[in-house]
Short mmCIF file of C-alpha atoms (C1' of nucleotides) in Angstrom, two decimals:
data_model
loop_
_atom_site.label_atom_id
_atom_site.label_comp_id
_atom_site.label_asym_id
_atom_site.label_seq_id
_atom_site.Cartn_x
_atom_site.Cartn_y
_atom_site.Cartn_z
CA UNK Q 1 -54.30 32.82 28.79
CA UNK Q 2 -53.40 35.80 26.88
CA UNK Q 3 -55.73 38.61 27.21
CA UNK Q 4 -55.90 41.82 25.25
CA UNK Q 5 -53.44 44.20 27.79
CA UNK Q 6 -51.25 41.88 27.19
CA UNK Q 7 -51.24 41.96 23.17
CA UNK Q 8 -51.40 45.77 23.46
CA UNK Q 9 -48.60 45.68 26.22
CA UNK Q 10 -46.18 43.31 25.35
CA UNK Q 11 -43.27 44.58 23.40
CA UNK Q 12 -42.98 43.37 19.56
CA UNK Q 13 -39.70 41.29 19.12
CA UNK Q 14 -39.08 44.21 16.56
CA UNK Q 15 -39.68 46.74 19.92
CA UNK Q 16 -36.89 43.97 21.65
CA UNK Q 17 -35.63 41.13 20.39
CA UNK Q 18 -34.34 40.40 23.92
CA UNK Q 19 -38.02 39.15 24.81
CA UNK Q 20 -37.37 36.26 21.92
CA UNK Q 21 -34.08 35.57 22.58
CA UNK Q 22 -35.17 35.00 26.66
CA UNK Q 23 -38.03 33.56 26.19
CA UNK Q 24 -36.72 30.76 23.67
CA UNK Q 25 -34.27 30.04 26.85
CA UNK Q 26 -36.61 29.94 29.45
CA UNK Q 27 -39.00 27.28 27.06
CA UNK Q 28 -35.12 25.21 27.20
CA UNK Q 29 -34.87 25.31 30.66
CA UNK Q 30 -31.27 27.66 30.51
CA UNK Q 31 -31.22 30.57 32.96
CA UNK Q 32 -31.60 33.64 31.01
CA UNK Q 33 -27.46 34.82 31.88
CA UNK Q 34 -26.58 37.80 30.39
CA UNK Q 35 -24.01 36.41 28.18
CA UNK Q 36 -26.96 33.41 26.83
CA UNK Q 37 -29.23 36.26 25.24
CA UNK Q 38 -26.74 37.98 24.21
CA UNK Q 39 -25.43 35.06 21.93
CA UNK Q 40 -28.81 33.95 21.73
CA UNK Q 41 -30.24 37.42 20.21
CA UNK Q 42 -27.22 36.86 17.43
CA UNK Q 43 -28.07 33.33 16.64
CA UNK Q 44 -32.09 33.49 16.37
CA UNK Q 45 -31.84 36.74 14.29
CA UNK Q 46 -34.64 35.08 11.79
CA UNK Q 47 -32.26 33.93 9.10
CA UNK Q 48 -31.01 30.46 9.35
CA UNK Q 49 -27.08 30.68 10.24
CA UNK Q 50 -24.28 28.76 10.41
CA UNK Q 51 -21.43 29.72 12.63
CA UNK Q 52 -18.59 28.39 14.25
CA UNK Q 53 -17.73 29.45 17.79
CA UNK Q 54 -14.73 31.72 16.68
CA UNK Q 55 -17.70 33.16 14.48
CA UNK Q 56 -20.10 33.99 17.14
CA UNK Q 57 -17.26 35.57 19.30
CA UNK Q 58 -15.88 37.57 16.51
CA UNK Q 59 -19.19 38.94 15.86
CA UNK Q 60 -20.42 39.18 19.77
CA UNK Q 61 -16.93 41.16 19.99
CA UNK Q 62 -17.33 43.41 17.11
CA UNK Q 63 -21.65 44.04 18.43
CA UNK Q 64 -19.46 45.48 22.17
CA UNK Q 65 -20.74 42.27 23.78
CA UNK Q 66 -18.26 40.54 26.27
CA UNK Q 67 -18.52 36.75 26.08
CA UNK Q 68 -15.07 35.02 26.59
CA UNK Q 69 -14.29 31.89 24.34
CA UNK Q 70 -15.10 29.25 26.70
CA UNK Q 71 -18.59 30.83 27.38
CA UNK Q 72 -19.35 30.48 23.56
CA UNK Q 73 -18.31 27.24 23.19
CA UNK Q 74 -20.08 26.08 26.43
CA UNK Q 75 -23.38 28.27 25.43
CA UNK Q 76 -23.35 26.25 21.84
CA UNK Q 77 -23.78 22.92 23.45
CA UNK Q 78 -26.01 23.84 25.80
CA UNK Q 79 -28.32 25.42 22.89
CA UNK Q 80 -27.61 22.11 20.92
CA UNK Q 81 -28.25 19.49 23.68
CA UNK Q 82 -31.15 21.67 24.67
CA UNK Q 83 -32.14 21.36 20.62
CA UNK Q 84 -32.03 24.84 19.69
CA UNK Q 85 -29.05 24.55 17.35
CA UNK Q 86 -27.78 21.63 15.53
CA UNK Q 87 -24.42 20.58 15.10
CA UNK Q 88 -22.79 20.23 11.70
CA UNK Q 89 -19.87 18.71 11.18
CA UNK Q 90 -18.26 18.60 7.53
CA UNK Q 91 -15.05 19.48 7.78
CA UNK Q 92 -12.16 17.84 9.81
CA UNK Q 93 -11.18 20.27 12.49
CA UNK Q 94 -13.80 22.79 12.56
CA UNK Q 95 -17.82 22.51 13.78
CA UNK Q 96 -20.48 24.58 12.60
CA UNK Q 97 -24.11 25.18 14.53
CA UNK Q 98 -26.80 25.44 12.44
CA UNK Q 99 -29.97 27.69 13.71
CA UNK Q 100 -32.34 26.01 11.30
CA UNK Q 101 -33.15 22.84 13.39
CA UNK Q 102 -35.85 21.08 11.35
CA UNK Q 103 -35.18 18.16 9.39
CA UNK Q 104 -33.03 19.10 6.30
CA UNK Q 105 -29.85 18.65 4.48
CA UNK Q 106 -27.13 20.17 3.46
CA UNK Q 107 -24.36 22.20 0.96
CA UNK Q 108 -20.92 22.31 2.13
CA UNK Q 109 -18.65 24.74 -0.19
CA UNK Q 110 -15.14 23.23 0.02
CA UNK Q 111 -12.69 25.97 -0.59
CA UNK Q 112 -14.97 28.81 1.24
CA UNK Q 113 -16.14 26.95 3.40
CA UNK Q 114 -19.68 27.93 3.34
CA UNK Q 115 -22.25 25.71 4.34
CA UNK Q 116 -25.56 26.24 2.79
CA UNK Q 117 -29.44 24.49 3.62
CA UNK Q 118 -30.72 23.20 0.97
CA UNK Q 119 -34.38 24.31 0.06
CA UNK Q 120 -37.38 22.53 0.00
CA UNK Q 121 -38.09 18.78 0.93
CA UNK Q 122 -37.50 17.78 -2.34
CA UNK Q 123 -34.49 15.80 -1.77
CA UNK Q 124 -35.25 11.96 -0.07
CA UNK Q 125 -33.09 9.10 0.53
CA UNK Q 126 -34.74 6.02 0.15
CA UNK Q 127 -33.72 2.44 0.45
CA UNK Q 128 -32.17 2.92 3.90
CA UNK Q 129 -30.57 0.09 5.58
CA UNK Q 130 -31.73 -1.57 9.12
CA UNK Q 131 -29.61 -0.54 11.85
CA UNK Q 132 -26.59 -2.79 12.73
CA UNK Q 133 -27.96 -4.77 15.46
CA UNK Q 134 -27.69 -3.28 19.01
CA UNK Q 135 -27.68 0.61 17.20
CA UNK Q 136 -30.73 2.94 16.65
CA UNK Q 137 -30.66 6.05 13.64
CA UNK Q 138 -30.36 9.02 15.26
CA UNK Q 139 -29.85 11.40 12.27
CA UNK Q 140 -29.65 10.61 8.37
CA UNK Q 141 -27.18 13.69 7.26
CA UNK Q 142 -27.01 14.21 3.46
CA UNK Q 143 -23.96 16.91 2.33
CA UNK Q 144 -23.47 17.71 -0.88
CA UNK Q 145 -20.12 18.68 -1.41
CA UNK Q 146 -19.39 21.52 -3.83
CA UNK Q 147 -16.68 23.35 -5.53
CA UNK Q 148 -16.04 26.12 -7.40
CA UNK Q 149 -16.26 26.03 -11.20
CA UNK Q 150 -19.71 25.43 -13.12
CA UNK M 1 11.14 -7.60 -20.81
CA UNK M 2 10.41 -10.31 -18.49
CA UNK M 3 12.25 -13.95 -18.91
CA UNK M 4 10.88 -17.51 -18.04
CA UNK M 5 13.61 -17.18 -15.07
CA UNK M 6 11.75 -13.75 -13.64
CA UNK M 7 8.45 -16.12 -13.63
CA UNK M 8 10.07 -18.63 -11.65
CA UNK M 9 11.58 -16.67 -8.85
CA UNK M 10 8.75 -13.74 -9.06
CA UNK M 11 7.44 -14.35 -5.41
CA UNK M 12 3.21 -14.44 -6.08
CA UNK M 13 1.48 -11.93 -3.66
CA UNK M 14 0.57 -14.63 -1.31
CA UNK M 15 4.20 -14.98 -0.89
CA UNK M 16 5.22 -11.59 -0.54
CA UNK M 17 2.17 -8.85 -0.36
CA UNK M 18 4.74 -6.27 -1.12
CA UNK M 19 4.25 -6.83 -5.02
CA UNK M 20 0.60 -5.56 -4.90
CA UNK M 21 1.26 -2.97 -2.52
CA UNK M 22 4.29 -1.92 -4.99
CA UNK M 23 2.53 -2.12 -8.24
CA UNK M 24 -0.36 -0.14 -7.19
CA UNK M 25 1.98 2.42 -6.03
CA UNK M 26 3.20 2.33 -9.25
CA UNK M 27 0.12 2.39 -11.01
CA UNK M 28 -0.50 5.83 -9.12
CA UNK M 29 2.74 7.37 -10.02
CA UNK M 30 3.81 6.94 -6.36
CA UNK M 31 7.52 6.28 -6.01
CA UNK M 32 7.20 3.15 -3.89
CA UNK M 33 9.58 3.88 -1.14
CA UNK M 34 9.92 1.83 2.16
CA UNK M 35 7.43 3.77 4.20
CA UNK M 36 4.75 3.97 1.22
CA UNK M 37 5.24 0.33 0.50
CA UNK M 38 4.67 -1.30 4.54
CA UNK M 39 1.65 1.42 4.72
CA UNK M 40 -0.30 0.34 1.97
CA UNK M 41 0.49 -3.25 2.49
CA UNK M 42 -1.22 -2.22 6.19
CA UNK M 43 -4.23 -0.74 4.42
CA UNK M 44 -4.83 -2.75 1.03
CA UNK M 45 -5.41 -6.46 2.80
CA UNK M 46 -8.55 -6.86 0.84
CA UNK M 47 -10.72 -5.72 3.68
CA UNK M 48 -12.46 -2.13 3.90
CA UNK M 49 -10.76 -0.05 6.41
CA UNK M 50 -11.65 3.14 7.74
CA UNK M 51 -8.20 3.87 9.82
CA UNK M 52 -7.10 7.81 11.22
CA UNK M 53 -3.53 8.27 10.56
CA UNK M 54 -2.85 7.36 14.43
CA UNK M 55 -4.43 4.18 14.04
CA UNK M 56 -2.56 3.00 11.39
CA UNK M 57 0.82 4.75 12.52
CA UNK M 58 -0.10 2.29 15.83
CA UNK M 59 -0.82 -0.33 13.46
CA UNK M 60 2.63 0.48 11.52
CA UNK M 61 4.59 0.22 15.46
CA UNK M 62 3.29 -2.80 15.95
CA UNK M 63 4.12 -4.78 13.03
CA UNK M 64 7.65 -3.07 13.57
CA UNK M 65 7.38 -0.70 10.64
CA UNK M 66 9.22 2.29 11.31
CA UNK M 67 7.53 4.83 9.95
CA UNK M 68 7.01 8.60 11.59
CA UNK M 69 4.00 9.80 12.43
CA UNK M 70 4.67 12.58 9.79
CA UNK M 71 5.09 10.25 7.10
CA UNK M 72 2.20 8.53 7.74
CA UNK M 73 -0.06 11.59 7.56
CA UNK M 74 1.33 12.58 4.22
CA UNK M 75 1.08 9.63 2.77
CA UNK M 76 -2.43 9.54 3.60
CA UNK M 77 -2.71 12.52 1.65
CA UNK M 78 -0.82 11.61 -1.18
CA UNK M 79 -2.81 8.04 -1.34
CA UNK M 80 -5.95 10.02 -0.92
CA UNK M 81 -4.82 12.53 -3.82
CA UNK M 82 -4.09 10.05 -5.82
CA UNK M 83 -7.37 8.00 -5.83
CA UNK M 84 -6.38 4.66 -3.59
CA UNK M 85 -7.87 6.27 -0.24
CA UNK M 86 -11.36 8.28 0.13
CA UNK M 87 -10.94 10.91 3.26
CA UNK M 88 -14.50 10.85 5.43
CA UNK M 89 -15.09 13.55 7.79
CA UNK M 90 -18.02 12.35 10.20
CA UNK M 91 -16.54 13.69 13.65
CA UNK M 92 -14.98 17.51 14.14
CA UNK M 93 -11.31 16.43 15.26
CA UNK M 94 -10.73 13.57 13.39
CA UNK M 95 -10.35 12.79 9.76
CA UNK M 96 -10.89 9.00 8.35
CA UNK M 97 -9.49 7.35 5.69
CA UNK M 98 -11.11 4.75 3.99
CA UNK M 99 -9.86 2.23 1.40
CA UNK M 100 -13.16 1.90 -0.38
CA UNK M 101 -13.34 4.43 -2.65
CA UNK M 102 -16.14 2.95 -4.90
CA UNK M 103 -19.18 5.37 -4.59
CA UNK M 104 -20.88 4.13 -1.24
CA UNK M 105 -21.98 6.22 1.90
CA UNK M 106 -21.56 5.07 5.51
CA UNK M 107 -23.21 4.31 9.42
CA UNK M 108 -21.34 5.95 12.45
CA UNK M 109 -21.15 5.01 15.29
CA UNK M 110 -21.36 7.70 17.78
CA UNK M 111 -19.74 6.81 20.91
CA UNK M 112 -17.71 3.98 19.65
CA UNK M 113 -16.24 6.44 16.40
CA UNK M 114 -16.73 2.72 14.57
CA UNK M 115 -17.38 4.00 10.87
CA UNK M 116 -18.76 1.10 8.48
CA UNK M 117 -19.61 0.82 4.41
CA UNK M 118 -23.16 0.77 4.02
CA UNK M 119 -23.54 -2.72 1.81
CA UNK M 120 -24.93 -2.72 -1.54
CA UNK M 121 -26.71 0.08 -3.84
CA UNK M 122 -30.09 0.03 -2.14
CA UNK M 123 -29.22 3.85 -0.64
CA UNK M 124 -30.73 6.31 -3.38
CA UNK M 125 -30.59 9.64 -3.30
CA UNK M 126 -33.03 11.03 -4.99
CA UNK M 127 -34.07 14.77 -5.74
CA UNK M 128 -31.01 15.91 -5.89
CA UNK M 129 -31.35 20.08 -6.19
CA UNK M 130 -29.19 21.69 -8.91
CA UNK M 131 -25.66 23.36 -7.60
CA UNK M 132 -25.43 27.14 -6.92
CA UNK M 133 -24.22 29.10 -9.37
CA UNK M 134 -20.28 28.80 -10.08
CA UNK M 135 -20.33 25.64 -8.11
CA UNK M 136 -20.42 21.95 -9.06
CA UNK M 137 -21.31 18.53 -7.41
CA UNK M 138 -17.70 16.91 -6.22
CA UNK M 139 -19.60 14.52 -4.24
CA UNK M 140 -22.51 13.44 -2.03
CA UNK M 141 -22.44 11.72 1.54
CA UNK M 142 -24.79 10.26 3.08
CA UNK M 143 -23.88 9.42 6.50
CA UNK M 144 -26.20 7.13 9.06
CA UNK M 145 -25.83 8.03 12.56
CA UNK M 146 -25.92 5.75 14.82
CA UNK M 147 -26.24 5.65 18.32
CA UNK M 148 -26.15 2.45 21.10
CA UNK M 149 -29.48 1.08 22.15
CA UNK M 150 -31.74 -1.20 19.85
"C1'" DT G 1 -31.12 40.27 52.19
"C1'" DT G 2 -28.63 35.94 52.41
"C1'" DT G 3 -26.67 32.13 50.33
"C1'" DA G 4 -26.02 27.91 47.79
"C1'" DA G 5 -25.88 26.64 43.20
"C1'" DA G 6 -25.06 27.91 38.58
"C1'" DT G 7 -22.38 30.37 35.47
"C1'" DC G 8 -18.49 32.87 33.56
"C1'" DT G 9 -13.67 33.70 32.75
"C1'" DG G 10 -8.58 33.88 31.55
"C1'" DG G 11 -5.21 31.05 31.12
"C1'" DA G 12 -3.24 26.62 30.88
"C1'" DT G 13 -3.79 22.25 28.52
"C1'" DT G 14 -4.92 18.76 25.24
"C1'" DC G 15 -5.03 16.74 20.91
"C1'" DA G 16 -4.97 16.24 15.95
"C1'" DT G 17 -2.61 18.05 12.37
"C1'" DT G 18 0.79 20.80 9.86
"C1'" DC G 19 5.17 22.93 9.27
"C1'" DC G 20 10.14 22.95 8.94
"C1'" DA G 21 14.87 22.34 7.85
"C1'" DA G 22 18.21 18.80 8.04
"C1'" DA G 23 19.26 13.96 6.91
"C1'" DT G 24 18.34 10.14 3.98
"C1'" DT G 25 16.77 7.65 -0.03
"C1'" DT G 26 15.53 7.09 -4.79
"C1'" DC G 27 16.62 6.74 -9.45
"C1'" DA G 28 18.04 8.60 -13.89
"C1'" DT G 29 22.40 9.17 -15.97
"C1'" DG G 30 27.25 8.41 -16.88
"C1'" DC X 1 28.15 0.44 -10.15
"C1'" DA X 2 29.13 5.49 -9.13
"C1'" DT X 3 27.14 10.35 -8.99
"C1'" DG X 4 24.08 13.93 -7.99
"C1'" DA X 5 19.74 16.22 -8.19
"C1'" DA X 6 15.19 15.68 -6.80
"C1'" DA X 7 12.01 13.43 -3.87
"C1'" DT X 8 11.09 11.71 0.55
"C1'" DT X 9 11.39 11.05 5.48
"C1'" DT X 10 11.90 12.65 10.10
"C1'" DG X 11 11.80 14.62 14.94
"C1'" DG X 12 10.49 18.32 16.95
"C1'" DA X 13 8.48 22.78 16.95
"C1'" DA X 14 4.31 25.27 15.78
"C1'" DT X 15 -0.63 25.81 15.00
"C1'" DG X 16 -5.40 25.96 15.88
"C1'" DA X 17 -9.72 24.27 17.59
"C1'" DA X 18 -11.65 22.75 21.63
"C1'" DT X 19 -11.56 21.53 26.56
"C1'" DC X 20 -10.30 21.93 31.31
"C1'" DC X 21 -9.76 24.32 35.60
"C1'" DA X 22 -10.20 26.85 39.80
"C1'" DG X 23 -11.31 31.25 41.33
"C1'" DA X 24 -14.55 35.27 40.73
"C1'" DT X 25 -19.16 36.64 39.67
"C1'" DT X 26 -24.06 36.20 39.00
"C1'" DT X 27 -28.53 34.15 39.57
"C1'" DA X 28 -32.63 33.14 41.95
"C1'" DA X 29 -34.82 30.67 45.72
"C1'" DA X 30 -35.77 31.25 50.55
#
DNA sequence: TTTAAATCTGGATTCATTCCAAATTTCATG
DNA sequence: CATGAAATTTGGAATGAATCCAGATTTAAA
C-alpha cells in the first residue's frame, strides 16, 4: 500500500526518470542492467517514437552512454517480446520499434522514411475475413503509405 | 500487317506461353529479351504468386532457365515499375513480389512466410484520416497476421 | 562474500540486396 | 542481312542490417 512518506519521498520521474525507466523493467520481468535503463530511459521519454536500432545507438552514443550494437538489438526484442515496444516493419531491410504499444495504425513516409501513428480511433477495418483454417489473427496492421507532393 | 499464313502458323498461347509473356512485355515497353521473357512466363501462369527474387531465380534453375540472380532482381524491379508486379513488404529482410496488382490486401503467415490474397472486396477501410501536409495517399495495406494454432 | 546464471561485447558471420565494369544481345538503320 | 549504338545481362565484389559467438563482466541469490 502506498502511504503518505512514500508520496512525499519518492522521487518524481521529473526528479529521475531512472525510477520509470526501472520500474517499467522490473513490471517485465528484465533485470534492471545498466545498459536496459539506459536504452529504456531513451525509449519511454513520453513521446511515442519510432526508432531503428542504428537509431537508438546513434543517439545512446551521442547522450555518452556505452551500449554496443548487439546489446541494442538484443535489448529491442526483449522490450518487444516482453510487450513494451512493438515491432514495425514497412520497409524491406530495415525494422522500426514503436513505443506506443496500444492498438493503432500507421503512416509510413516513403522517401524519408518517417513513420508516423495515426491519431484517434477513427480509422476501422471492417469486413475481415475468417482465418485460413489451422491460423489465428494475431495483429491487423493498416499502413498508409505516403509520398511527398500534395 | 498480319497475313492469313501468320494465322495459321501463329502458335496460340496454349501452344507456346511465350506469346503472352512477350506481348505483355511489350505492352509495358519492356524489350522482351530471353531472361525477361522465361521470367514472366514463370510468374504470369494465371495463378497469384507472391515469389522473392530467390524463389523464383530457384524456380528459373529448375526449369533450366539460365538466368543470374542479378537479372532476376532487376527485372523484378523493372516489372514492378512498370505495373505487372506489386512489391509487399510484410517481413524486415525480405521483399515479395506479387502478380496481383488489382487493389487487394493480404494474410501472413508468420512462421511459414506463406503470404496469400485476401479474396473478394469484403475488407473496407473505413475512416481513412486526411494525409499530412505535402504528402499524398500512394497506397494503403492492410496486412492480416497470422500465426499457427486454430 | 561467494558463485552460478544472466548479460554484455567486439568481431566475425550471415543473408538479402545492390553495385560494377566487362561481355553479350537487341534492334533500328543502311 | 550487316553494322553499331544503346540496352541488357552477368559474376563477383561490395554493402548494410541483423545475428552469432565465445570470452569478459555484471547481477543477485545464498
Amino acid at each position: 500500500m502506498q502511504t503518505m512518506t512514500d508520496l512525499i519521498h519518492a522521487p518524481t520521474p521529473a526528479e529521475d526518470p531512472g525510477i520509470q525507466a526501472t520500474d517499467r523493467l522490473a513490471r517485465a520481468g528484465l533485470r534492471p542492467t545498466r545498459q536496459r535503463v539506459a536504452l529504456a530511459k531513451l525509449l519511454f521519454d513520453g513521446r511515442d517514437r519510432h526508432v531503428t536500432a542504428e537509431q537508438l545507438h546513434g543517439q545512446a552514443s551521442t547522450a555518452d552512454m556505452r551500449v554496443s550494437l548487439a546489446t541494442v538489438y538484443n535489448t529491442l526484442h526483449q522490450f518487444t517480446e516482453a510487450g513494451l515496444l512493438r515491432e514495425v516493419v514497412v520497409e524491406a531491410g530495415r525494422s522500426y520499434f514503436d513505443t506506443n504499444v496500444s492498438d493503432h495504425h500507421h503512416f509510413f513516409v516513403e522517401g524519408s522514411g518517417h513513420l508516423l501513428d495515426i491519431p484517434g480511433h477513427a480509422l476501422e477495418v471492417s469486413g475481415l475475413p475468417e482465418a485460413p483454417a489451422g491460423t489465428r489473427v494475431a495483429r491487423v496492421d493498416v499502413i498508409i503509405r505516403l509520398s511527398a507532393g500534395g
